[in-house]
Coordinates of C-alpha atoms in Angstrom, one line a residue:
X8 CA -20.6 -13.3 27.7
X9 CA -21.8 -16.9 26.6
X10 CA -21.9 -19.1 29.2
X11 CA -18.4 -21.1 29.4
X12 CA -17.1 -19.0 26.6
X13 CA -13.2 -20.3 28.5
X14 CA -14.2 -23.8 27.1
X15 CA -12.8 -22.6 23.1
X16 CA -9.2 -22.2 24.3
X17 CA -7.5 -24.9 23.2
X18 CA -5.5 -24.1 26.7
X19 CA -7.7 -25.3 28.3
X20 CA -8.9 -28.6 27.6
X21 CA -9.3 -31.0 30.3
X22 CA -9.5 -28.8 32.2
X23 CA -13.0 -29.0 34.8
X24 CA -15.9 -27.5 34.3
X25 CA -16.3 -26.0 37.7
X26 CA -12.5 -24.6 37.3
X27 CA -13.7 -22.8 34.4
X28 CA -17.0 -21.6 35.7
X29 CA -15.2 -20.4 38.6
X30 CA -12.6 -18.6 36.6
X31 CA -15.0 -17.0 34.5
X32 CA -17.2 -15.6 37.3
X33 CA -14.6 -13.8 39.4
X34 CA -12.9 -12.3 35.4
X35 CA -14.3 -9.3 34.4
X36 CA -15.7 -8.3 30.4
X37 CA -13.9 -5.5 29.0
X38 CA -14.4 -4.3 25.4
X39 CA -12.0 -2.8 23.3
X40 CA -12.2 -1.0 19.8
X41 CA -9.7 -1.2 17.7
X42 CA -7.0 1.2 18.6
X43 CA -7.7 1.4 22.0
X44 CA -4.8 0.1 24.7
X45 CA -4.8 -2.9 26.7
X46 CA -1.3 -2.9 28.4
X47 CA 0.5 0.3 28.5
X48 CA 5.0 -0.6 28.6
X49 CA 6.3 -0.2 32.2
X50 CA 3.0 -1.0 34.4
X51 CA 2.9 -3.2 37.1
X52 CA 1.5 -6.6 35.8
X53 CA -1.5 -7.2 37.9
X54 CA -3.8 -8.3 36.1
X55 CA -4.4 -11.4 33.3
X56 CA -6.1 -11.4 30.2
X57 CA -7.6 -13.4 28.3
X58 CA -8.7 -12.9 24.4
X59 CA -12.6 -13.9 23.6
X60 CA -12.8 -12.0 20.4
X61 CA -10.9 -10.1 18.0
X62 CA -7.4 -9.9 17.6
X63 CA -4.8 -7.4 19.2
X64 CA -0.6 -6.5 18.3
X65 CA 1.9 -6.1 20.8
X66 CA 4.5 -3.3 20.2
X67 CA 7.9 -2.7 21.3
X68 CA 9.3 0.7 22.5
X69 CA 9.7 2.1 19.4
X70 CA 5.8 1.6 18.3
X71 CA 6.9 -1.5 16.2
X72 CA 4.4 -4.4 16.0
X73 CA 6.6 -7.4 17.0
X74 CA 3.7 -10.2 17.4
X75 CA -0.3 -10.4 16.8
X76 CA -2.5 -11.9 19.7
X77 CA -5.6 -14.2 18.5
X78 CA -9.0 -14.9 20.0
X79 CA -8.3 -18.0 22.3
X80 CA -5.1 -16.6 23.1
X81 CA -3.7 -15.8 27.0
X82 CA -2.3 -12.0 26.9
X83 CA 0.9 -11.1 29.6
X84 CA 1.3 -14.5 31.4
X85 CA 5.1 -13.8 31.7
X86 CA 5.0 -10.8 33.4
X87 CA 1.9 -11.6 35.0
X88 CA 3.6 -14.5 36.9
X89 CA 6.9 -12.8 37.6
X90 CA 5.5 -10.3 39.0
X91 CA 6.8 -7.8 37.1
X92 CA 6.2 -4.5 35.0
X93 CA 4.6 -4.9 31.4
X94 CA 7.4 -5.2 28.6
X95 CA 5.2 -4.0 25.7
X96 CA 2.1 -2.2 24.6
X97 CA -1.0 -4.2 23.6
X98 CA -3.5 -2.5 21.4
X99 CA -6.5 -3.9 19.8
X100 CA -6.9 -3.9 16.3
X101 CA -10.4 -4.2 16.0
X102 CA -13.5 -4.1 18.2
X103 CA -12.5 -6.9 20.7
X104 CA -13.8 -8.0 24.1
X105 CA -11.0 -10.0 27.0
X106 CA -11.3 -11.3 30.4
X107 CA -9.8 -9.8 32.5
X108 CA -8.6 -11.1 36.2
X109 CA -6.5 -10.1 39.1
X110 CA -3.8 -11.3 40.8
X111 CA -5.5 -12.2 43.5
X112 CA -8.3 -13.8 42.2
X113 CA -6.6 -16.0 39.9
X114 CA -4.7 -17.4 43.2
X115 CA -7.4 -17.3 45.4
X116 CA -9.7 -19.7 42.5
X117 CA -6.3 -21.9 41.1
X118 CA -5.6 -22.8 45.5
X119 CA -9.2 -24.5 44.8
X120 CA -8.4 -25.7 41.5
X121 CA -5.1 -26.8 40.9
X122 CA -5.0 -28.1 37.4
X123 CA -5.6 -24.1 36.3
X124 CA -2.0 -23.6 37.8
X125 CA -0.9 -26.6 35.9
X126 CA -2.2 -25.2 32.7
X127 CA -0.6 -21.6 33.0
X128 CA 2.4 -23.2 33.6
X129 CA 2.8 -25.1 30.7
X130 CA 1.7 -22.1 29.1
X131 CA 5.1 -20.0 31.0
X132 CA 7.1 -23.0 30.1
X133 CA 5.8 -22.9 26.3
X134 CA 6.1 -19.1 25.6
X135 CA 9.7 -19.4 26.9
X136 CA 10.9 -21.9 24.8
X137 CA 9.3 -20.0 21.8
X138 CA 10.8 -16.9 22.8
X139 CA 14.2 -18.8 23.2
X140 CA 14.1 -20.0 19.4
X141 CA 13.2 -17.0 18.0
X142 CA 16.0 -14.6 19.1
X143 CA 14.1 -11.4 19.0
X144 CA 12.3 -12.4 15.6
X145 CA 9.1 -10.6 14.7
X146 CA 6.4 -13.0 15.1
X147 CA 2.9 -12.1 13.2
X148 CA 0.1 -14.3 12.5
X149 CA -1.4 -14.6 8.7
X150 CA -5.0 -12.7 9.2
X151 CA -8.0 -14.9 9.6
X152 CA -11.0 -12.2 9.2
X153 CA -10.8 -10.3 5.9
X154 CA -13.0 -7.6 4.5
X155 CA -13.6 -7.7 1.0
X156 CA -14.7 -4.6 -0.2
X157 CA -14.9 -2.3 -3.7
X158 CA -12.0 -0.3 -4.6
X159 CA -13.2 3.2 -5.8
X160 CA -16.2 2.9 -7.8
X161 CA -15.8 -1.0 -8.4
X162 CA -18.6 -3.7 -8.4
X163 CA -18.0 -6.6 -6.9
X164 CA -18.0 -8.9 -9.6
X165 CA -20.6 -12.3 -8.8
X166 CA -19.0 -15.2 -7.5
X167 CA -15.8 -13.5 -6.3
X168 CA -16.3 -14.3 -2.6
X169 CA -16.8 -18.2 -3.6
X170 CA -13.6 -18.6 -6.1
X171 CA -11.4 -16.6 -3.3
X172 CA -12.8 -19.2 -0.8
X173 CA -12.1 -22.2 -3.1
X174 CA -8.5 -20.9 -3.4
X175 CA -7.8 -20.7 0.7
X176 CA -9.0 -24.4 0.6
X177 CA -6.6 -25.4 -1.5
X178 CA -3.6 -23.7 0.0
X179 CA -4.9 -25.0 2.9
X180 CA -6.6 -28.3 2.3
X181 CA -6.1 -29.6 6.0
X182 CA -7.0 -26.4 7.7
X183 CA -10.0 -25.0 9.6
X184 CA -11.6 -23.9 6.4
X185 CA -13.4 -21.1 4.7
X186 CA -16.6 -19.3 5.9
X187 CA -18.0 -16.8 4.1
X188 CA -20.6 -13.7 4.5
X189 CA -22.2 -12.2 1.7
X190 CA -22.9 -8.4 1.6
X191 CA -25.8 -7.3 4.1
X192 CA -26.2 -11.1 4.5
X193 CA -27.6 -10.4 8.3
X194 CA -28.1 -7.1 10.5
X195 CA -24.8 -5.5 11.9
X196 CA -25.3 -7.1 15.3
X197 CA -26.2 -10.6 14.5
X198 CA -22.9 -10.7 12.2
X199 CA -20.8 -9.9 15.2
X200 CA -22.1 -13.1 17.4
X201 CA -21.4 -15.0 13.6
X202 CA -18.1 -14.2 13.4
X203 CA -17.6 -14.6 17.0
X204 CA -18.6 -18.4 16.5
X205 CA -16.1 -18.5 13.6
X206 CA -13.2 -17.6 14.6
X207 CA -13.8 -19.9 18.2
X208 CA -13.5 -22.4 15.0
X209 CA -10.4 -21.2 14.0
X210 CA -11.6 -20.6 10.3
X211 CA -10.8 -17.9 7.6
X212 CA -13.7 -15.6 6.9
X213 CA -14.2 -13.6 4.0
X214 CA -16.8 -10.8 4.2
X215 CA -18.1 -9.1 1.1
X216 CA -18.3 -5.2 2.8
X217 CA -20.0 -3.4 0.0
X218 CA -23.6 -2.5 0.4
X219 CA -25.5 -0.1 3.2
X220 CA -22.8 1.9 5.1
X221 CA -23.4 0.6 8.3
X222 CA -22.8 -3.2 6.9
X223 CA -19.7 -2.2 5.3
X224 CA -18.7 -0.1 8.5
X225 CA -19.2 -3.4 11.2
X226 CA -17.3 -5.5 8.5
X227 CA -14.2 -3.4 7.7
X228 CA -14.1 -2.4 11.8
X229 CA -14.6 -6.0 12.5
X230 CA -11.5 -7.3 10.1
X231 CA -8.1 -8.1 10.0
X232 CA -7.2 -7.4 6.9
X233 CA -8.3 -5.6 3.8
X234 CA -8.8 -7.0 0.1
X235 CA -9.7 -4.2 -2.1
X236 CA -11.4 -5.3 -5.4
X237 CA -10.8 -3.1 -8.8
X238 CA -12.4 -4.2 -11.3
X239 CA -11.8 -3.9 -15.0
X240 CA -14.3 -1.2 -15.7
X241 CA -13.7 1.2 -12.7
X242 CA -13.1 4.7 -13.3
X243 CA -11.0 6.4 -10.8
X244 CA -8.5 5.1 -8.5
X245 CA -9.7 7.8 -5.9
X246 CA -10.5 5.4 -2.7
X247 CA -14.1 5.4 -1.5
X248 CA -15.3 7.0 1.8
X249 CA -15.5 3.0 3.1
X250 CA -12.1 2.5 2.1
X251 CA -10.9 5.6 3.6
X252 CA -12.7 4.6 6.9
X253 CA -11.0 1.3 7.0
X254 CA -7.5 2.0 6.2
X255 CA -8.1 4.1 9.3
X256 CA -8.2 0.9 11.3
X257 CA -6.2 -1.2 9.4
X258 CA -2.8 -0.8 8.9
X259 CA -0.9 -0.5 5.6
X260 CA 0.8 -4.1 5.9
X261 CA -2.7 -5.7 6.2
X262 CA -3.6 -4.6 2.7
X263 CA -3.9 -5.7 -0.4
X264 CA -5.6 -4.4 -3.4
X265 CA -6.6 -7.1 -6.6
X266 CA -6.7 -5.6 -9.2
X267 CA -8.9 -7.7 -11.7
X268 CA -9.3 -7.7 -15.9
X269 CA -11.5 -9.5 -17.8
X270 CA -8.7 -12.0 -19.2
X271 CA -4.8 -12.6 -19.0
X272 CA -4.5 -11.0 -23.0
X273 CA -5.4 -7.8 -21.2
X274 CA -2.8 -5.5 -21.5
X275 CA -1.8 -3.9 -17.3
X276 CA -1.8 -0.1 -17.2
X277 CA -2.0 2.3 -14.3
X278 CA -1.7 -0.2 -11.6
X279 CA 0.4 2.1 -9.7
X280 CA -2.6 4.6 -9.2
X281 CA -4.5 2.2 -7.1
X282 CA -1.5 1.4 -5.0
X283 CA -0.4 4.5 -3.9
X284 CA -4.2 5.6 -3.2
X285 CA -4.2 2.5 -0.3
X286 CA -0.9 2.1 0.6
X287 CA -0.9 -1.8 0.2
X288 CA 1.4 -3.6 1.1
X289 CA 0.6 -5.9 -1.4
X290 CA -1.4 -5.8 -5.3
X291 CA -1.6 -9.1 -7.4
X292 CA -3.0 -9.2 -11.1
X293 CA -5.7 -11.4 -11.6
X294 CA -7.2 -12.5 -14.4
X295 CA -10.7 -13.6 -14.1
X296 CA -10.0 -16.4 -17.1
X297 CA -7.1 -17.6 -14.9
X298 CA -7.4 -20.0 -11.9
X299 CA -3.6 -20.0 -11.1
X300 CA -4.0 -16.3 -10.4
X301 CA -6.9 -17.3 -7.6
X302 CA -4.8 -20.1 -6.4
X303 CA -1.9 -17.7 -6.1
X304 CA -4.2 -15.1 -3.9
X305 CA -5.1 -17.8 -2.1
X306 CA -1.5 -18.8 -1.0
X307 CA -1.0 -15.0 -0.3
X308 CA -4.0 -14.9 1.8
X309 CA -2.6 -18.0 3.9
X310 CA 0.8 -17.1 4.6
X311 CA 1.8 -20.0 2.1
X312 CA 2.8 -18.1 -0.9
X313 CA 6.4 -18.9 -2.1
X314 CA 9.1 -16.4 -2.8
X315 CA 12.0 -17.0 -4.9
X316 CA 14.9 -14.8 -4.5
X317 CA 17.9 -15.1 -6.6
X318 CA 21.2 -13.7 -6.4
X319 CA 23.7 -11.9 -8.2
X320 CA 26.8 -12.6 -10.5
X321 CA 26.5 -11.5 -13.9
X322 CA 26.9 -14.4 -16.2
X323 CA 26.3 -16.7 -13.1
X324 CA 22.7 -15.5 -13.2
X325 CA 22.3 -17.6 -16.3
X326 CA 21.8 -20.6 -14.1
X327 CA 18.6 -18.6 -12.7
X328 CA 17.3 -19.5 -16.0
X329 CA 17.2 -23.2 -15.0
X330 CA 16.1 -22.7 -11.8
X331 CA 13.1 -21.7 -13.1
X332 CA 12.0 -23.8 -15.4
X333 CA 13.0 -26.7 -13.8
X334 CA 10.5 -25.7 -10.9
X335 CA 8.1 -25.3 -13.5
X336 CA 8.5 -28.9 -14.7
X337 CA 8.6 -30.2 -11.0
X338 CA 5.4 -28.0 -10.6
X339 CA 6.3 -25.9 -8.0
X340 CA 4.9 -22.7 -8.0
X341 CA 6.1 -19.3 -7.1
X342 CA 4.7 -16.5 -6.1
X343 CA 7.2 -13.4 -5.7
X344 CA 10.3 -13.2 -7.4
X345 CA 13.0 -10.8 -5.9
X346 CA 16.3 -10.4 -7.2
X347 CA 20.0 -8.6 -6.9
X348 CA 21.6 -7.2 -9.9
X349 CA 22.0 -10.2 -12.7
X350 CA 18.8 -12.3 -10.3
X351 CA 17.1 -8.9 -10.6
X352 CA 17.6 -8.8 -14.5
X353 CA 16.6 -13.0 -15.4
X354 CA 13.4 -12.7 -12.5
X355 CA 12.0 -9.0 -13.7
X356 CA 12.7 -10.5 -17.5
X357 CA 10.2 -13.6 -15.8
X358 CA 7.9 -10.9 -14.5
X359 CA 7.1 -9.5 -17.4
X360 CA 5.8 -12.9 -18.4
X361 CA 8.6 -14.1 -20.9
X362 CA 9.5 -17.6 -20.9
X363 CA 12.8 -19.0 -19.8
X364 CA 13.4 -19.9 -23.6
X365 CA 12.7 -16.1 -24.5
X366 CA 15.2 -14.9 -22.2
X367 CA 17.9 -17.3 -22.8
X368 CA 17.8 -16.1 -26.2
X369 CA 17.3 -12.5 -25.4
X370 CA 20.5 -12.8 -23.3
X371 CA 22.7 -14.0 -25.6
X372 CA 21.3 -11.3 -28.0
X373 CA 22.1 -8.8 -25.7
X374 CA 25.7 -10.3 -24.3
X375 CA 26.8 -12.1 -27.0
X376 CA 25.7 -10.5 -30.2
X377 CA 25.2 -7.1 -29.1
X378 CA 28.3 -7.3 -27.3
X379 CA 26.7 -4.9 -24.2
X380 CA 29.6 -5.3 -21.7
X381 CA 32.2 -5.7 -23.8
X382 CA 32.8 -2.0 -25.2
X383 CA 35.5 -0.4 -23.2
X384 CA 35.5 3.3 -22.5
X385 CA 37.8 6.4 -21.6
X386 CA 37.9 5.0 -17.6
X387 CA 36.7 8.5 -16.0
X388 CA 32.9 7.3 -14.6
X389 CA 33.7 3.4 -15.1
X390 CA 35.6 1.2 -17.5
X391 CA 32.5 0.3 -19.8
X392 CA 31.0 2.3 -22.5
X393 CA 27.3 1.9 -20.8
X394 CA 25.4 3.2 -23.8
X395 CA 24.5 -0.2 -25.9
X396 CA 24.4 -1.9 -22.0
X397 CA 21.6 0.6 -21.5
X398 CA 19.9 0.4 -25.1
X399 CA 19.6 -3.3 -25.3
X400 CA 18.0 -3.2 -21.3
X401 CA 15.4 -0.5 -22.7
X402 CA 14.6 -2.3 -26.1
X403 CA 13.9 -5.4 -24.0
X404 CA 12.5 -4.9 -20.4
X405 CA 10.7 -1.2 -21.4
X406 CA 9.5 1.6 -19.4
X407 CA 6.4 -0.3 -17.8
X408 CA 6.2 -0.3 -14.3
X409 CA 7.2 -2.8 -12.5
X410 CA 3.4 -2.3 -10.6
X411 CA 2.4 -3.0 -14.1
X412 CA 3.9 -6.9 -14.9
X413 CA 1.9 -9.6 -14.3
X414 CA 4.3 -11.5 -11.5
X415 CA 5.0 -9.8 -8.3
X416 CA 8.9 -8.9 -8.5
X417 CA 11.7 -6.7 -6.9
X418 CA 14.5 -5.8 -7.7
X419 CA 17.6 -4.4 -5.6
X420 CA 20.0 -1.6 -5.6
X421 CA 22.2 0.2 -3.4
X422 CA 21.9 3.4 -2.6
X423 CA 25.2 6.1 -2.3
X424 CA 22.9 9.0 -1.6
X425 CA 21.4 7.8 1.4
X426 CA 23.7 5.5 2.1
X427 CA 20.5 2.5 1.7
X428 CA 19.3 -0.5 0.4
X429 CA 17.2 0.7 -2.7
X430 CA 14.0 -1.7 -3.3
X431 CA 13.0 -1.3 -6.7
X432 CA 9.0 -1.7 -6.5
X433 CA 7.9 1.2 -8.4
X434 CA 8.8 2.7 -12.0
X435 CA 10.6 1.6 -15.4
X436 CA 11.5 -1.9 -15.0
X437 CA 15.1 -1.3 -17.6
X438 CA 15.6 1.4 -15.2
X439 CA 15.6 -1.5 -12.0
X440 CA 17.5 -3.9 -13.8
X441 CA 20.3 -1.4 -15.0
X442 CA 20.2 0.5 -11.5
X443 CA 21.0 -3.0 -9.9
X444 CA 23.5 -4.6 -12.2
X445 CA 25.8 -1.3 -12.1
X446 CA 29.1 -2.8 -11.0
X447 CA 30.9 -0.1 -9.3
X448 CA 33.7 0.8 -11.3
X449 CA 32.9 -1.4 -14.3
X450 CA 29.7 0.5 -15.4
X451 CA 29.1 4.2 -14.3
X452 CA 26.1 4.6 -11.6
X453 CA 22.8 4.9 -12.3
X454 CA 21.0 8.2 -11.1
X455 CA 17.1 7.9 -10.9
X456 CA 14.4 11.1 -11.6
X457 CA 14.8 12.3 -7.9
X458 CA 19.1 12.5 -8.2
X459 CA 19.6 9.3 -6.1
X460 CA 22.8 7.6 -7.1
X461 CA 22.5 3.8 -7.7
X462 CA 24.9 0.9 -8.4
X463 CA 24.7 -2.8 -7.7
X464 CA 23.0 -4.3 -5.0
X465 CA 25.1 -7.0 -4.3
X466 CA 27.5 -3.8 -2.5
X467 CA 25.1 -4.5 0.7
X468 CA 22.6 -7.8 -0.4
X469 CA 23.4 -9.7 -3.1
X470 CA 20.5 -12.3 -1.8
X471 CA 17.8 -10.2 -0.5
X472 CA 16.1 -13.1 1.9
X473 CA 15.9 -10.4 4.9
X474 CA 13.6 -7.7 1.8
X475 CA 11.6 -11.2 1.1
X476 CA 10.6 -11.5 4.4
X477 CA 9.7 -8.5 5.1
X478 CA 7.0 -8.1 2.3
X479 CA 5.2 -12.0 2.7
X480 CA 5.3 -14.6 5.0
X481 CA 5.6 -18.1 4.2
X482 CA 8.5 -20.0 2.6
X483 CA 11.0 -19.0 0.2
X484 CA 13.6 -20.7 -2.4
X485 CA 16.4 -19.0 -2.3
X486 CA 18.7 -19.6 -5.4
X487 CA 22.4 -18.7 -4.2
X488 CA 25.4 -19.2 -6.9
X489 CA 27.8 -22.1 -6.1
X490 CA 28.8 -23.5 -3.1
X491 CA 29.2 -20.3 0.0
X492 CA 31.3 -22.3 2.0
X493 CA 34.3 -23.0 -1.6
X494 CA 37.3 -20.2 -0.6
X495 CA 38.6 -18.4 -3.8
X496 CA 42.2 -19.0 -3.9
X497 CA 45.0 -18.4 -6.5
X498 CA 48.4 -20.1 -7.1
X499 CA 50.3 -16.8 -7.4
X500 CA 51.8 -14.3 -5.3
X501 CA 51.4 -10.9 -4.7
X502 CA 55.0 -10.1 -6.0
X503 CA 53.7 -11.5 -9.6
X504 CA 51.4 -8.6 -10.0
X505 CA 52.2 -6.9 -13.4
X506 CA 53.7 -3.3 -13.6
X507 CA 52.9 -1.1 -16.5
X508 CA 55.6 -2.6 -18.7
X509 CA 54.4 -5.9 -18.8
X510 CA 50.7 -5.1 -18.5
X511 CA 51.3 -3.4 -21.8
X512 CA 53.8 -5.8 -23.9
X513 CA 51.5 -8.9 -23.0
X514 CA 48.6 -7.1 -24.0
X515 CA 50.0 -6.0 -27.3
X516 CA 51.4 -9.9 -27.9
X517 CA 48.2 -11.2 -26.9
X518 CA 50.0 -13.3 -24.5
X519 CA 48.5 -14.6 -20.8
X520 CA 50.0 -14.0 -17.5
X521 CA 52.2 -16.9 -16.6
X522 CA 50.5 -17.1 -13.1
X523 CA 46.5 -16.1 -13.1
X524 CA 45.9 -12.6 -11.2
X525 CA 42.4 -11.4 -10.4
X526 CA 41.2 -9.2 -12.2
X527 CA 39.5 -5.9 -11.6
X528 CA 36.0 -7.2 -11.8
X529 CA 37.2 -10.6 -10.2
X530 CA 38.0 -9.0 -7.3
X531 CA 34.9 -6.3 -7.6
X532 CA 32.3 -9.0 -7.7
X533 CA 33.3 -11.5 -5.3
X534 CA 34.2 -8.4 -2.9
X535 CA 30.5 -7.9 -2.8
X536 CA 29.1 -11.1 -2.2
X537 CA 31.6 -12.0 1.1
X538 CA 28.8 -10.8 3.6
X539 CA 25.9 -12.3 1.7
X540 CA 27.7 -15.6 0.9
X541 CA 28.3 -15.2 5.2
X542 CA 24.1 -14.7 5.7
X543 CA 23.4 -18.1 4.0
X544 CA 25.7 -20.3 6.0
X545 CA 23.5 -19.2 8.5
X546 CA 19.9 -19.0 7.2
X547 CA 18.2 -20.9 9.7
X548 CA 14.8 -20.4 9.0
X549 CA 12.7 -23.9 8.5
X550 CA 10.0 -22.6 5.8
X551 CA 13.2 -21.3 3.2
X552 CA 14.8 -24.2 1.2
X553 CA 18.9 -22.9 0.1
X554 CA 19.8 -24.2 -3.4
X555 CA 23.6 -24.2 -4.0
X556 CA 23.5 -24.0 -7.6
X557 CA 26.7 -26.0 -9.0
X558 CA 29.1 -24.1 -11.4
X559 CA 30.8 -24.9 -14.4
X560 CA 34.6 -24.9 -13.3
X561 CA 36.1 -21.7 -14.2
X562 CA 33.1 -20.0 -15.6
X563 CA 33.5 -16.0 -14.7
X564 CA 30.4 -13.6 -14.8
X565 CA 31.5 -12.1 -17.9
X566 CA 31.3 -15.7 -19.6
X567 CA 28.1 -15.3 -21.2
X568 CA 28.8 -17.6 -24.1
X569 CA 28.5 -20.4 -21.2
X570 CA 25.0 -19.6 -20.2
X571 CA 22.8 -21.7 -21.9
X572 CA 25.1 -24.8 -20.6
X573 CA 24.6 -23.2 -17.0
X574 CA 21.1 -23.1 -16.8
X575 CA 21.2 -26.9 -17.8
X576 CA 22.7 -27.8 -15.2
X577 CA 20.4 -26.0 -12.6
X578 CA 18.0 -27.5 -14.3
X579 CA 18.7 -31.0 -13.9
X580 CA 19.9 -30.0 -9.9
X581 CA 16.3 -28.4 -9.0
X582 CA 14.7 -31.4 -10.7
X583 CA 16.9 -34.1 -8.5
X584 CA 16.4 -31.6 -5.2
X585 CA 12.6 -31.4 -5.4
X586 CA 12.7 -35.6 -5.8
X587 CA 13.4 -37.6 -2.4
X588 CA 14.0 -36.0 0.9
X589 CA 15.3 -33.2 -1.4
X590 CA 14.9 -29.6 0.2
X591 CA 11.8 -28.7 -2.9
X592 CA 10.0 -31.7 -2.1
X593 CA 7.9 -30.2 0.0
X594 CA 7.1 -27.3 -2.4
X595 CA 5.4 -29.5 -4.9
X596 CA 2.0 -29.1 -5.3

């Protein structure tokens, strides 16, 4: 243990040197390997731990990680000072060193050095305030020590670490900085000392794990996250021996796969095999001739990636194209698109790399020219004939896998087979869009290759904010359609609902009813968004920005002929929200 190890803790700023020396003398160093348990839930809290190096995770009774603890932090202080029981398990995520002190020793030393008592009381108060504010939310820190290693038989490109480090600096220009370590840049033992110094500085660390096996294992075993790099000319997606060992140490949620290609013009294929072999939580397609791709990776690595969540709403979803156009004009990046129903359709088209103008043309060709949603059928499986709609979707979105799209994307449908939300992150893109927009009774459900019966995602989650928060850290822009507080009422009474004779007469005479009664489509679509609109009202994340996109009065979910006008309204609304004190100003690059 180095002299005055505790002096690096911001917690002890201003505490006299002799108090820290007394604390360090009484405390015992304890070394942990990745996976070792430091604290066991239910045990008496008789010791207090100070993390000198490494990283720990806190797990609840179900084994789910609910928090991370970094170097320079304290472990278990609430139960320790309450003289209570441990309420969670704490495990080392990699090689970790802590200082451990007993209650008796701490009380003896703090009696002679009251400054320690004041410091710990302040810490306990801060933790209690934070716990109250979180209300049980999961708190996970962004990994700072990242092992960068070749995927399969890939070779690490020259200059890759430098480009990644530059991207991190741009994503956090006022951050603690980035340190890089080249392959076999030091002896493994010396690397650990160098790493401990960088951790005390709070810097991000990018370490090249390629090279000799001993070096690679030392880097990966002491990393918080894996960044596996697949290069354009790699032959096989089979993980290397080093990757296999590293994946035993690092959980899937902290694994990222970079799929490099020489140029943006090169077609993307075969991504799923690389992703599945590594159970990577996220993957990024990076063209070596596009600085924007590296900038995106930098935002993800620092927890600053911007998610874009698009609500469902039929023709009202045309507003999302205006939102995207407005974000582009305002210089606001969006790194991960997710949507439901129409949101999945618009987001999926953009994820393909199409421009907003191209998607608007595509939308009008499908719904106005081809009348994809205006063909009735015998109402056994649904009211509408799905064949034209399916043909248009399969032609325009294609069978290319979601994982092979240049931009990160997911869509949402409701799985009636499993009674759960179905998150589409792989499989043919057109099938995702079709399933996500399967409005019950209006269109027949989509049945996938596994026999799952899928209907519109709006049944369970019309604005999939919770999903994107599970998939990434950082801020999100949430595009809700209309005012979630607006009430839907009609100037009619229940007795005005027409019987079959009146309906047939009015249909033959092409006569509109005297009073407007909700149609099947209107009732179904509004029924599905009730829960999501309630959720929008309750969204309180300070990181996210909720856009309540104004709609054209009287426009319905089948009024595709008004889509272009609505998109322009949304574009202007976004540009307005990106100025002055609008909610989007903090996203402007």
